[in-house]
Structure formats: structure tokens, C-alpha cells
mmCIF file of C-alpha atoms and ligand atoms in Angstrom:
data_model
loop_
_atom_site.group_PDB
_atom_site.id
_atom_site.type_symbol
_atom_site.label_atom_id
_atom_site.label_comp_id
_atom_site.label_asym_id
_atom_site.label_seq_id
_atom_site.Cartn_x
_atom_site.Cartn_y
_atom_site.Cartn_z
ATOM 1 C CA MET A 1 20.098 22.079 -5.742
ATOM 2 C CA LYS A 2 16.734 23.822 -5.824
ATOM 3 C CA VAL A 3 15.563 25.869 -8.805
ATOM 4 C CA ILE A 4 14.883 28.857 -6.549
ATOM 5 C CA ASP A 5 18.446 28.706 -5.183
ATOM 6 C CA HIS A 6 19.821 28.657 -8.742
ATOM 7 C CA ILE A 7 17.783 31.786 -9.483
ATOM 8 C CA ASN A 8 18.751 33.578 -6.280
ATOM 9 C CA GLN A 9 22.433 32.761 -6.701
ATOM 10 C CA ALA A 10 22.512 33.939 -10.343
ATOM 11 C CA ASN A 11 22.402 37.589 -9.179
ATOM 12 C CA GLY A 12 20.179 38.718 -12.030
ATOM 13 C CA LYS A 13 21.974 36.742 -14.775
ATOM 14 C CA THR A 14 19.559 34.878 -17.059
ATOM 15 C CA LEU A 15 19.917 31.106 -16.660
ATOM 16 C CA ILE A 16 19.124 28.414 -19.224
ATOM 17 C CA SER A 17 16.958 25.337 -18.620
ATOM 18 C CA PHE A 18 15.646 22.610 -20.913
ATOM 19 C CA GLU A 19 12.573 20.439 -20.876
ATOM 20 C CA VAL A 20 12.610 16.898 -22.243
ATOM 21 C CA LEU A 21 10.147 14.050 -22.585
ATOM 22 C CA PRO A 22 10.901 10.523 -21.341
ATOM 23 C CA PRO A 23 11.820 8.306 -24.316
ATOM 24 C CA LEU A 24 9.074 6.299 -25.961
ATOM 25 C CA LYS A 25 8.845 2.819 -24.455
ATOM 26 C CA GLY A 26 11.175 0.549 -26.437
ATOM 27 C CA LYS A 27 13.613 3.301 -27.453
ATOM 28 C CA GLY A 28 15.805 3.067 -24.352
ATOM 29 C CA ILE A 29 17.499 5.806 -22.362
ATOM 30 C CA GLY A 30 20.166 6.178 -25.094
ATOM 31 C CA ALA A 31 17.571 8.033 -27.193
ATOM 32 C CA LEU A 32 17.247 10.618 -24.439
ATOM 33 C CA TYR A 33 21.005 10.968 -23.997
ATOM 34 C CA SER A 34 21.412 11.616 -27.763
ATOM 35 C CA HIS A 35 18.800 14.333 -27.360
ATOM 36 C CA LEU A 36 20.530 15.917 -24.373
ATOM 37 C CA ASP A 37 24.184 15.552 -25.437
ATOM 38 C CA PRO A 38 24.177 18.583 -27.803
ATOM 39 C CA LEU A 39 22.487 20.729 -25.146
ATOM 40 C CA MET A 40 24.757 20.080 -22.195
ATOM 41 C CA GLU A 41 27.589 22.363 -23.366
ATOM 42 C CA PHE A 42 25.306 25.302 -22.465
ATOM 43 C CA ARG A 43 25.439 24.290 -18.802
ATOM 44 C CA PRO A 44 21.702 24.386 -18.074
ATOM 45 C CA ALA A 45 20.853 25.171 -14.465
ATOM 46 C CA TYR A 46 18.364 22.278 -14.472
ATOM 47 C CA ILE A 47 16.408 19.971 -16.753
ATOM 48 C CA ASN A 48 12.671 19.323 -16.548
ATOM 49 C CA VAL A 49 11.262 15.900 -17.380
ATOM 50 C CA THR A 50 7.579 15.719 -18.316
ATOM 51 C CA TYR A 51 5.083 13.172 -16.981
ATOM 52 C CA HIS A 52 2.837 11.136 -19.274
ATOM 53 C CA ARG A 53 -0.060 9.184 -17.875
ATOM 54 C CA SER A 54 -1.432 5.867 -19.136
ATOM 55 C CA GLU A 55 -3.897 5.775 -22.004
ATOM 56 C CA HIS A 56 -6.743 3.431 -22.877
ATOM 57 C CA VAL A 57 -6.496 2.114 -26.426
ATOM 58 C CA PHE A 58 -8.537 -0.387 -28.363
ATOM 59 C CA LYS A 59 -6.500 -3.203 -29.950
ATOM 60 C CA LYS A 60 -8.020 -5.296 -32.693
ATOM 61 C CA ARG A 61 -8.135 -9.037 -31.922
ATOM 62 C CA GLY A 62 -7.777 -11.783 -34.547
ATOM 63 C CA ASP A 63 -11.572 -12.263 -34.576
ATOM 64 C CA SER A 64 -12.085 -8.556 -35.483
ATOM 65 C CA THR A 65 -13.402 -7.664 -32.023
ATOM 66 C CA PHE A 66 -11.618 -5.022 -29.979
ATOM 67 C CA GLU A 67 -9.901 -5.299 -26.642
ATOM 68 C CA LYS A 68 -9.483 -2.290 -24.345
ATOM 69 C CA VAL A 69 -5.928 -2.149 -23.044
ATOM 70 C CA ILE A 70 -4.041 0.353 -20.935
ATOM 71 C CA ILE A 71 -0.654 1.442 -22.231
ATOM 72 C CA ARG A 72 1.936 3.911 -20.996
ATOM 73 C CA LYS A 73 3.990 5.223 -23.899
ATOM 74 C CA ARG A 74 6.544 7.280 -21.963
ATOM 75 C CA PRO A 75 7.101 5.816 -18.487
ATOM 76 C CA GLY A 76 9.870 6.543 -16.027
ATOM 77 C CA THR A 77 9.899 10.278 -15.212
ATOM 78 C CA GLU A 78 11.390 9.842 -11.707
ATOM 79 C CA SER A 79 14.079 7.335 -12.683
ATOM 80 C CA ILE A 80 14.942 9.353 -15.799
ATOM 81 C CA CYS A 81 15.542 12.389 -13.595
ATOM 82 C CA ALA A 82 17.899 10.330 -11.457
ATOM 83 C CA ALA A 83 19.666 8.962 -14.563
ATOM 84 C CA ILE A 84 20.157 12.494 -15.981
ATOM 85 C CA MET A 85 21.535 13.735 -12.655
ATOM 86 C CA ASN A 86 23.891 10.797 -12.521
ATOM 87 C CA LYS A 87 25.143 11.112 -16.102
ATOM 88 C CA TYR A 88 25.424 14.895 -16.440
ATOM 89 C CA ASP A 89 25.677 16.109 -12.846
ATOM 90 C CA VAL A 90 22.822 18.560 -13.387
ATOM 91 C CA ASP A 91 19.701 19.230 -11.316
ATOM 92 C CA THR A 92 16.399 17.892 -12.548
ATOM 93 C CA VAL A 93 12.750 18.819 -12.132
ATOM 94 C CA PRO A 94 10.272 15.956 -12.500
ATOM 95 C CA HIS A 95 6.732 16.940 -13.426
ATOM 96 C CA LEU A 96 4.162 15.571 -11.013
ATOM 97 C CA ILE A 97 0.490 15.508 -11.952
ATOM 98 C CA CYS A 98 -2.816 14.889 -10.162
ATOM 99 C CA GLY A 99 -4.364 12.791 -12.962
ATOM 100 C CA GLY A 100 -4.101 9.032 -12.494
ATOM 101 C CA PHE A 101 -2.734 9.233 -8.926
ATOM 102 C CA SER A 102 -4.416 8.543 -5.599
ATOM 103 C CA VAL A 103 -3.011 10.591 -2.723
ATOM 104 C CA ASN A 104 -1.216 7.475 -1.415
ATOM 105 C CA GLU A 105 0.472 6.916 -4.784
ATOM 106 C CA THR A 106 1.464 10.584 -4.826
ATOM 107 C CA GLU A 107 3.034 10.280 -1.392
ATOM 108 C CA ASP A 108 5.016 7.212 -2.510
ATOM 109 C CA ALA A 109 6.162 9.012 -5.676
ATOM 110 C CA LEU A 110 7.339 11.991 -3.610
ATOM 111 C CA LEU A 111 9.224 9.757 -1.203
ATOM 112 C CA ASN A 112 10.909 7.978 -4.132
ATOM 113 C CA LEU A 113 12.028 11.389 -5.423
ATOM 114 C CA GLN A 114 13.379 12.293 -2.010
ATOM 115 C CA TYR A 115 15.305 8.988 -1.801
ATOM 116 C CA LEU A 116 16.793 9.701 -5.249
ATOM 117 C CA GLY A 117 18.079 13.074 -4.022
ATOM 118 C CA ILE A 118 15.720 15.151 -6.176
ATOM 119 C CA ASP A 119 14.899 18.537 -4.595
ATOM 120 C CA ASN A 120 12.457 19.901 -7.158
ATOM 121 C CA VAL A 121 8.977 19.186 -8.500
ATOM 122 C CA LEU A 122 6.771 20.966 -11.007
ATOM 123 C CA VAL A 123 3.277 20.487 -9.590
ATOM 124 C CA LEU A 124 0.527 20.227 -12.211
ATOM 125 C CA ARG A 125 -3.007 19.026 -12.574
ATOM 126 C CA GLY A 126 -2.482 17.257 -15.908
ATOM 127 C CA ASP A 127 -4.889 17.249 -18.826
ATOM 128 C CA ALA A 128 -7.905 15.039 -19.351
ATOM 129 C CA ALA A 129 -7.006 11.456 -20.248
ATOM 130 C CA LYS A 130 -7.479 10.652 -23.962
ATOM 131 C CA ASN A 131 -10.757 8.825 -23.235
ATOM 132 C CA GLU A 132 -12.184 11.675 -21.105
ATOM 133 C CA THR A 133 -13.883 14.825 -22.379
ATOM 134 C CA ALA A 134 -12.857 16.793 -19.275
ATOM 135 C CA PHE A 135 -10.300 16.215 -16.540
ATOM 136 C CA GLU A 136 -11.482 13.713 -13.933
ATOM 137 C CA ALA A 137 -9.653 13.292 -10.650
ATOM 138 C CA GLU A 138 -8.640 9.764 -9.700
ATOM 139 C CA PRO A 139 -10.854 8.333 -6.907
ATOM 140 C CA GLY A 140 -8.997 9.470 -3.792
ATOM 141 C CA GLY A 141 -6.819 11.783 -5.892
ATOM 142 C CA HIS A 142 -6.427 15.522 -6.321
ATOM 143 C CA ARG A 143 -8.704 17.753 -8.396
ATOM 144 C CA TYR A 144 -6.450 20.806 -8.799
ATOM 145 C CA ALA A 145 -2.728 21.506 -8.780
ATOM 146 C CA SER A 146 -3.268 23.544 -5.588
ATOM 147 C CA ASP A 147 -4.511 20.368 -3.820
ATOM 148 C CA LEU A 148 -1.421 18.430 -4.915
ATOM 149 C CA LEU A 149 0.748 21.345 -3.853
ATOM 150 C CA ARG A 150 -0.783 21.182 -0.362
ATOM 151 C CA GLN A 151 0.268 17.539 -0.107
ATOM 152 C CA VAL A 152 3.851 18.384 -1.119
ATOM 153 C CA MET A 153 3.919 21.248 1.393
ATOM 154 C CA ASN A 154 2.587 18.897 4.086
ATOM 155 C CA LEU A 155 5.418 16.446 3.402
ATOM 156 C CA ASN A 156 7.847 19.371 3.531
ATOM 157 C CA SER A 157 6.463 19.926 7.062
ATOM 158 C CA GLY A 158 6.760 16.231 7.958
ATOM 159 C CA ILE A 159 2.991 15.637 7.709
ATOM 160 C CA TYR A 160 2.322 12.255 6.107
ATOM 161 C CA LEU A 161 -1.026 10.714 5.186
ATOM 162 C CA GLU A 162 -0.676 8.212 8.018
ATOM 163 C CA GLU A 163 -1.278 10.507 10.962
ATOM 164 C CA ASP A 164 0.167 8.072 13.539
ATOM 165 C CA LEU A 165 3.693 8.350 12.129
ATOM 166 C CA LYS A 166 5.921 9.990 14.729
ATOM 167 C CA ALA A 167 9.218 11.895 14.383
ATOM 168 C CA THR A 168 8.867 11.941 10.602
ATOM 169 C CA SER A 169 11.521 13.263 8.271
ATOM 170 C CA ARG A 170 10.623 16.354 6.248
ATOM 171 C CA THR A 171 11.044 16.525 2.498
ATOM 172 C CA THR A 172 12.595 19.709 1.109
ATOM 173 C CA PHE A 173 10.970 20.120 -2.288
ATOM 174 C CA CYS A 174 11.225 23.386 -4.182
ATOM 175 C CA ILE A 175 7.877 23.698 -5.965
ATOM 176 C CA GLY A 176 7.167 25.153 -9.387
ATOM 177 C CA VAL A 177 3.673 25.646 -10.821
ATOM 178 C CA ALA A 178 2.283 26.426 -14.280
ATOM 179 C CA GLY A 179 1.025 29.829 -15.455
ATOM 180 C CA TYR A 180 -0.688 30.791 -18.703
ATOM 181 C CA PRO A 181 0.100 34.131 -20.394
ATOM 182 C CA GLU A 182 -2.817 33.460 -22.764
ATOM 183 C CA LYS A 183 -5.071 32.059 -19.973
ATOM 184 C CA HIS A 184 -5.724 28.412 -19.181
ATOM 185 C CA PHE A 185 -8.321 27.199 -21.651
ATOM 186 C CA GLU A 186 -10.833 26.194 -18.970
ATOM 187 C CA ALA A 187 -10.665 29.459 -17.034
ATOM 188 C CA PRO A 188 -13.641 31.745 -17.730
ATOM 189 C CA ASN A 189 -11.344 34.793 -17.754
ATOM 190 C CA MET A 190 -7.821 35.914 -16.869
ATOM 191 C CA GLU A 191 -8.903 37.312 -13.481
ATOM 192 C CA SER A 192 -10.202 33.921 -12.413
ATOM 193 C CA ASP A 193 -7.084 32.130 -13.683
ATOM 194 C CA LEU A 194 -4.841 34.592 -11.813
ATOM 195 C CA ARG A 195 -6.854 34.125 -8.629
ATOM 196 C CA TYR A 196 -6.110 30.390 -8.670
ATOM 197 C CA LEU A 197 -2.508 31.001 -9.677
ATOM 198 C CA LYS A 198 -2.157 33.266 -6.654
ATOM 199 C CA MET A 199 -3.686 30.506 -4.526
ATOM 200 C CA LYS A 200 -0.881 28.173 -5.690
ATOM 201 C CA VAL A 201 1.761 30.765 -4.826
ATOM 202 C CA GLU A 202 0.217 31.511 -1.430
ATOM 203 C CA GLY A 203 0.080 27.749 -0.892
ATOM 204 C CA GLY A 204 3.863 27.557 -1.170
ATOM 205 C CA ALA A 205 4.941 27.585 -4.834
ATOM 206 C CA ASP A 206 8.435 29.015 -5.205
ATOM 207 C CA TYR A 207 8.164 30.029 -8.843
ATOM 208 C CA ILE A 208 5.945 29.916 -11.936
ATOM 209 C CA VAL A 209 6.882 28.564 -15.352
ATOM 210 C CA THR A 210 4.722 29.587 -18.266
ATOM 211 C CA GLN A 211 2.985 27.760 -21.023
ATOM 212 C CA MET A 212 4.769 28.375 -24.335
ATOM 213 C CA PHE A 213 4.100 31.674 -26.093
ATOM 214 C CA PHE A 214 5.367 33.196 -29.335
ATOM 215 C CA ASP A 215 4.590 36.832 -28.624
ATOM 216 C CA ASN A 216 6.753 38.265 -25.847
ATOM 217 C CA SER A 217 4.315 41.116 -25.227
ATOM 218 C CA LYS A 218 1.867 38.497 -23.896
ATOM 219 C CA TYR A 219 4.472 37.316 -21.398
ATOM 220 C CA TYR A 220 5.252 40.876 -20.266
ATOM 221 C CA ALA A 221 1.532 41.654 -19.875
ATOM 222 C CA PHE A 222 1.099 38.438 -17.874
ATOM 223 C CA VAL A 223 3.995 39.286 -15.561
ATOM 224 C CA LYS A 224 2.508 42.742 -14.998
ATOM 225 C CA ALA A 225 -0.952 41.280 -14.282
ATOM 226 C CA CYS A 226 0.629 38.830 -11.807
ATOM 227 C CA ARG A 227 2.541 41.596 -10.063
ATOM 228 C CA ASP A 228 -0.608 43.755 -9.924
ATOM 229 C CA ALA A 229 -2.406 40.790 -8.354
ATOM 230 C CA GLY A 230 0.296 40.538 -5.670
ATOM 231 C CA ILE A 231 2.165 37.519 -7.107
ATOM 232 C CA THR A 232 5.834 38.196 -6.446
ATOM 233 C CA VAL A 233 7.645 34.898 -7.211
ATOM 234 C CA PRO A 234 9.897 34.525 -10.313
ATOM 235 C CA ILE A 235 7.966 33.899 -13.536
ATOM 236 C CA ILE A 236 10.019 31.785 -15.934
ATOM 237 C CA PRO A 237 9.141 32.069 -19.636
ATOM 238 C CA GLY A 238 8.701 28.761 -21.506
ATOM 239 C CA ILE A 239 9.536 28.963 -25.225
ATOM 240 C CA LYS A 240 9.976 26.581 -28.150
ATOM 241 C CA PRO A 241 10.750 26.589 -31.859
ATOM 242 C CA VAL A 242 8.130 26.077 -34.566
ATOM 243 C CA TYR A 243 9.463 23.607 -37.123
ATOM 244 C CA SER A 244 6.616 22.395 -39.338
ATOM 245 C CA LYS A 245 3.685 23.879 -41.223
ATOM 246 C CA LYS A 246 1.368 21.476 -39.427
ATOM 247 C CA GLN A 247 2.100 23.296 -36.164
ATOM 248 C CA LEU A 248 0.228 26.357 -37.442
ATOM 249 C CA THR A 249 -2.953 24.504 -36.509
ATOM 250 C CA VAL A 250 -1.661 21.894 -34.034
ATOM 251 C CA LEU A 251 -0.115 24.343 -31.539
ATOM 252 C CA PRO A 252 -3.221 26.546 -31.142
ATOM 253 C CA LYS A 253 -5.463 23.466 -30.920
ATOM 254 C CA THR A 254 -3.312 21.570 -28.421
ATOM 255 C CA PHE A 255 -1.975 24.373 -26.251
ATOM 256 C CA HIS A 256 -4.678 27.038 -26.670
ATOM 257 C CA ILE A 257 -2.198 29.710 -27.728
ATOM 258 C CA ASP A 258 -1.977 32.143 -30.654
ATOM 259 C CA LEU A 259 0.797 32.440 -33.198
ATOM 260 C CA PRO A 260 1.484 36.106 -34.086
ATOM 261 C CA THR A 261 0.440 37.152 -37.593
ATOM 262 C CA ASP A 262 4.024 37.989 -38.634
ATOM 263 C CA LEU A 263 5.171 34.491 -37.669
ATOM 264 C CA SER A 264 2.248 32.671 -39.279
ATOM 265 C CA ASN A 265 2.647 34.745 -42.498
ATOM 266 C CA GLU A 266 6.342 33.831 -42.700
ATOM 267 C CA ILE A 267 5.517 30.150 -42.159
ATOM 268 C CA LEU A 268 2.839 30.222 -44.842
ATOM 269 C CA LYS A 269 5.423 31.491 -47.355
ATOM 270 C CA CYS A 270 7.664 28.456 -46.719
ATOM 271 C CA ARG A 271 7.711 25.676 -49.290
ATOM 272 C CA THR A 272 9.228 22.981 -47.075
ATOM 273 C CA ASP A 273 9.455 22.159 -43.373
ATOM 274 C CA GLU A 274 13.213 22.856 -43.586
ATOM 275 C CA GLU A 275 12.303 26.441 -44.446
ATOM 276 C CA VAL A 276 9.804 26.530 -41.567
ATOM 277 C CA GLU A 277 12.553 25.302 -39.233
ATOM 278 C CA GLN A 278 14.724 28.228 -40.326
ATOM 279 C CA VAL A 279 11.903 30.717 -39.698
ATOM 280 C CA GLY A 280 11.124 29.091 -36.332
ATOM 281 C CA ALA A 281 14.780 29.216 -35.244
ATOM 282 C CA GLU A 282 15.067 32.917 -36.139
ATOM 283 C CA TRP A 283 11.864 33.681 -34.262
ATOM 284 C CA LEU A 284 13.067 31.781 -31.192
ATOM 285 C CA LEU A 285 16.403 33.609 -31.252
ATOM 286 C CA HIS A 286 14.626 36.959 -31.509
ATOM 287 C CA GLN A 287 12.311 36.036 -28.611
ATOM 288 C CA SER A 288 15.232 34.780 -26.506
ATOM 289 C CA ARG A 289 17.340 37.917 -27.058
ATOM 290 C CA ASP A 290 14.442 40.176 -26.137
ATOM 291 C CA LEU A 291 13.550 38.185 -22.995
ATOM 292 C CA LYS A 292 17.187 38.100 -21.900
ATOM 293 C CA LYS A 293 17.542 41.846 -22.479
ATOM 294 C CA ASN A 294 14.513 42.320 -20.252
ATOM 295 C CA GLY A 295 16.156 40.359 -17.455
ATOM 296 C CA VAL A 296 14.050 37.192 -17.210
ATOM 297 C CA PRO A 297 15.386 34.822 -14.522
ATOM 298 C CA VAL A 298 15.584 31.746 -16.762
ATOM 299 C CA LEU A 299 14.998 30.954 -20.443
ATOM 300 C CA HIS A 300 13.169 27.621 -20.290
ATOM 301 C CA TYR A 301 13.296 25.807 -23.643
ATOM 302 C CA TYR A 302 10.773 23.129 -24.548
ATOM 303 C CA THR A 303 13.149 21.038 -26.663
ATOM 304 C CA LEU A 304 10.465 18.529 -27.749
ATOM 305 C CA GLY A 305 12.410 16.383 -30.201
ATOM 306 C CA LYS A 306 14.351 19.291 -31.768
ATOM 307 C CA PRO A 307 17.472 19.757 -29.627
ATOM 308 C CA HIS A 308 19.627 20.935 -32.569
ATOM 309 C CA ILE A 309 17.373 23.960 -33.221
ATOM 310 C CA VAL A 310 17.465 24.947 -29.563
ATOM 311 C CA ALA A 311 21.242 24.326 -29.388
ATOM 312 C CA ASN A 312 21.850 26.640 -32.378
ATOM 313 C CA VAL A 313 19.704 29.362 -30.847
ATOM 314 C CA VAL A 314 21.351 29.159 -27.423
ATOM 315 C CA LYS A 315 24.804 29.151 -29.059
ATOM 316 C CA GLN A 316 24.026 32.476 -30.775
ATOM 317 C CA LEU A 317 22.619 33.876 -27.552
ATOM 318 C CA CYS A 318 25.636 33.139 -25.385
HETATM 319 P P1 FAD B 401 -4.551 23.995 -12.206
HETATM 320 O O1 FAD B 401 -3.693 25.001 -11.577
HETATM 321 O O2 FAD B 401 -5.244 23.015 -11.311
HETATM 322 O O3 FAD B 401 -5.665 24.786 -13.055
HETATM 323 C C1 FAD B 401 -6.531 24.087 -13.955
HETATM 324 C C2 FAD B 401 -7.762 24.961 -14.244
HETATM 325 O O4 FAD B 401 -8.593 25.022 -13.086
HETATM 326 C C3 FAD B 401 -7.447 26.422 -14.585
HETATM 327 O O5 FAD B 401 -8.412 26.848 -15.504
HETATM 328 C C4 FAD B 401 -7.594 27.157 -13.259
HETATM 329 O O6 FAD B 401 -7.960 28.511 -13.461
HETATM 330 C C5 FAD B 401 -8.708 26.361 -12.578
HETATM 331 N N1 FAD B 401 -8.550 26.220 -11.138
HETATM 332 C C6 FAD B 401 -7.401 26.032 -10.443
HETATM 333 N N2 FAD B 401 -7.684 25.851 -9.134
HETATM 334 C C7 FAD B 401 -9.037 25.911 -9.005
HETATM 335 C C8 FAD B 401 -9.930 25.765 -7.901
HETATM 336 N N3 FAD B 401 -9.489 25.547 -6.671
HETATM 337 N N4 FAD B 401 -11.262 25.865 -8.148
HETATM 338 C C9 FAD B 401 -11.725 26.093 -9.406
HETATM 339 N N5 FAD B 401 -10.919 26.244 -10.493
HETATM 340 C C10 FAD B 401 -9.596 26.132 -10.286
HETATM 341 N N6 FAD B 401 0.643 17.995 -18.403
HETATM 342 C C11 FAD B 401 1.026 16.709 -18.215
HETATM 343 O O7 FAD B 401 0.170 15.812 -18.237
HETATM 344 N N7 FAD B 401 2.334 16.374 -18.017
HETATM 345 C C12 FAD B 401 3.317 17.319 -17.965
HETATM 346 O O8 FAD B 401 4.479 16.975 -17.788
HETATM 347 C C13 FAD B 401 2.955 18.682 -18.156
HETATM 348 N N8 FAD B 401 3.880 19.670 -18.095
HETATM 349 C C14 FAD B 401 3.489 20.985 -18.192
HETATM 350 C C15 FAD B 401 4.446 22.006 -18.042
HETATM 351 C C16 FAD B 401 4.068 23.349 -18.133
HETATM 352 C C17 FAD B 401 5.097 24.426 -17.939
HETATM 353 C C18 FAD B 401 2.725 23.686 -18.414
HETATM 354 C C19 FAD B 401 2.315 25.126 -18.554
HETATM 355 C C20 FAD B 401 1.766 22.681 -18.564
HETATM 356 C C21 FAD B 401 2.129 21.331 -18.453
HETATM 357 N N9 FAD B 401 1.193 20.289 -18.559
HETATM 358 C C22 FAD B 401 1.569 18.984 -18.375
HETATM 359 C C23 FAD B 401 -0.187 20.598 -18.908
HETATM 360 C C24 FAD B 401 -1.060 20.898 -17.662
HETATM 361 O O9 FAD B 401 -1.183 19.731 -16.882
HETATM 362 C C25 FAD B 401 -2.412 21.363 -18.183
HETATM 363 O O10 FAD B 401 -2.294 22.650 -18.759
HETATM 364 C C26 FAD B 401 -3.595 21.301 -17.228
HETATM 365 O O11 FAD B 401 -4.779 21.463 -18.003
HETATM 366 C C27 FAD B 401 -3.611 22.372 -16.149
HETATM 367 O O12 FAD B 401 -2.624 22.169 -15.228
HETATM 368 P P2 FAD B 401 -2.373 23.233 -14.034
HETATM 369 O O13 FAD B 401 -1.373 22.654 -13.157
HETATM 370 O O14 FAD B 401 -2.168 24.583 -14.582
HETATM 371 O O15 FAD B 401 -3.837 23.141 -13.311
#
């Protein structure tokens, strides 16, 4: 079932969704099931699975020279979605990115998803590859999420890359896109970022899911700015727990977000990461309660290796 249908059929009740990463290569799908098992009792409406592109790394040879090799640490997004659907009978949302894909590869990936019975995609540009200073589109690939979205919408209309194909079947993807309450780091200002977000919605996106934030007032201000700009689709808040002192610097650096002073002060007082986990869980519960009270359509939890923290928070929320 499509994410937008889940939202429309909930009649204003706040749904729960989780986001997981494919297991590291070598760990096996069992690692992912152990991660999801404690979360499934909360009957999530759907589960997102992230996409991780290949990386170039330099491996040292026996003669002390280096060899450039391409590795993919977390493969399998599409098949993992199918495996999760099969095991838990829950809808899934694979993330689909521009980076590393030609348009032909994208079309094949979308058809594979359709064959697997997956109705949803989160359409993203992706970040720069580790060896790039800025995002570079694949030769013959898409530059922006809005370009990728156009390809998905074309397939939904039965328009394939091979123009000669006749009497084609239409895909039926429900499309989510990303939004940034604290602005995408490359956008010169919020107005510009919102203009392109609106372009994605006008291009056919059914809903927006946000980058993580720790200050709900930023989410509410973002929703208001979107509404003022004429963006009317549901805006799903993405939230996660903080669980280590290191994240005080890693989260702002990686995701270009702020941690509120009250939260960072509490974390600084902690002597161990166990104490930070406690602070992070309380903060997440407080954020979740406030968002739910304000009628958000879905609480989307980035579980990122810490399912027990999220499970404890959702348990107290229900
Ligand atoms: P876009 O919408 O293309 O925007 C990128 C930048 O370009 C923005 O600054 C925007 O303002 C600007 N822009 C957009 N369109 C135009 C245009 N036509 N002309 C000029 N400027 C334009 N990354 C992964 O690799 N894998 C994942 O699984 C993944 N999951 C994510 C899930 C969520 C909920 C979020 C919020 C992010 C996720 N990301 C993921 C990270 C995401 O790929 C990066 O944040 C990326 O830098 C931007 O992606 P986007 O889809 O927002 O890009």
C-alpha cells in the first residue's frame, strides 16, 4: 500500500514509521531482522530502507603500493525491502538516488521494484561520493532529485526511455521527497531551497519527509514556510535519538543541523555514553509527544543502529 494512502486512511491519527540501513556486507539479513524485531510490535505503517552507493578506497598491496578498488558496504536496498515485506507483512519505501545511476539503470531499478510489488519510493539526489568534493551526476544520469522524480512520473504514465515501446504498463509509485527544516546545506537561502522543494511537489511528489531535527520549533516554522509557499502535501517529521557525546560534533558536521543549547548542555554534563543515551531518549520522547499533540501525519524514526532506544520511546508514546 502507498504511504499517501496510509496517511489518508488514518483520519488524522499519527502513524509510526521506521528507517533502517541495509546490513553491512558480510553481516547477513539476520542482523537487520534483529534490528527490526523489537520495533514491529508498534505496527509501523511502513519501513524505509536507505540506499548506499559504492565508494572508491585505496587498498595497500604487499609491495606497499596502493590499489584503487570500488566497494559497496551496504548493498541490496530493493531486495531488502522485498525481504522485509515478506517477513513482516509491512509496506516498505526504498530510497532511490541519482548518484551513481544512469537513467537506464534507474529505469531497470524501478521496474525491479514494480516486479517485487513495491509501491513506494523516496526520491533523492544523494550526497557527493566520498572521493568527490561536490555532487557529480553520473554520465547520462540525473543532476537533481526533481529530474529523477520526472523519470518516475514518466514511468507512472507508461513513458519508458525506449520511445518505440507500445502499449506499455504503467508503474504506480507513490513518491516521497526530502525537505530540510534547517535548509539544505548547498542552498544559498531558505527561499531558494523552498522553490526547488515546491518544484518537486509540483512535479508529482505525494509527500515530504524531513531531515532530522532536534528543535520542534524549526519543524513548525518549516511547515508554515512551506504552506505559505503553496506546498500543501503532508510533511512528515524525521527524528532520531542522540546516544553519544561524539554526536555533538558529528551530527552538525554530517547533517548540517543544530542541536538546541538545552540538549547540548545536558549532553555535556554526562560522564558516559550510557548517560547520553538516557538524555537522548528523554529528548526524543519529549519531541515525539509534542509532534503527536500537534497532529503530525507520521512520526518517522531514524533508528540507525539503536532500535531499543526508539522502541522504548514509542512504547511510552502509545
Ligand atoms: P535535491 O532536491 O536535488 O536538492 C539538492 C540541492 O540542490 C538543494 O540545495 C536544492 O535547493 C538544490 N536544487 C534542487 N533542484 C535544483 C535545480 N533544479 N536547480 C538548482 N538547484 C537545485 N542520501 C543517500 O545517499 N541515501 C539515502 O538513503 C538518503 N536518505 C535520505 C533521507 C532523507 C529523509 C533525507 C532528508 C536525506 C537523505 N539522503 C540520503 C541525503 C540526501 O541525498 C542529501 O541530503 C542530498 O544532498 C540532497 O538530496 P535531495 O534529494 O534533497 O536533493
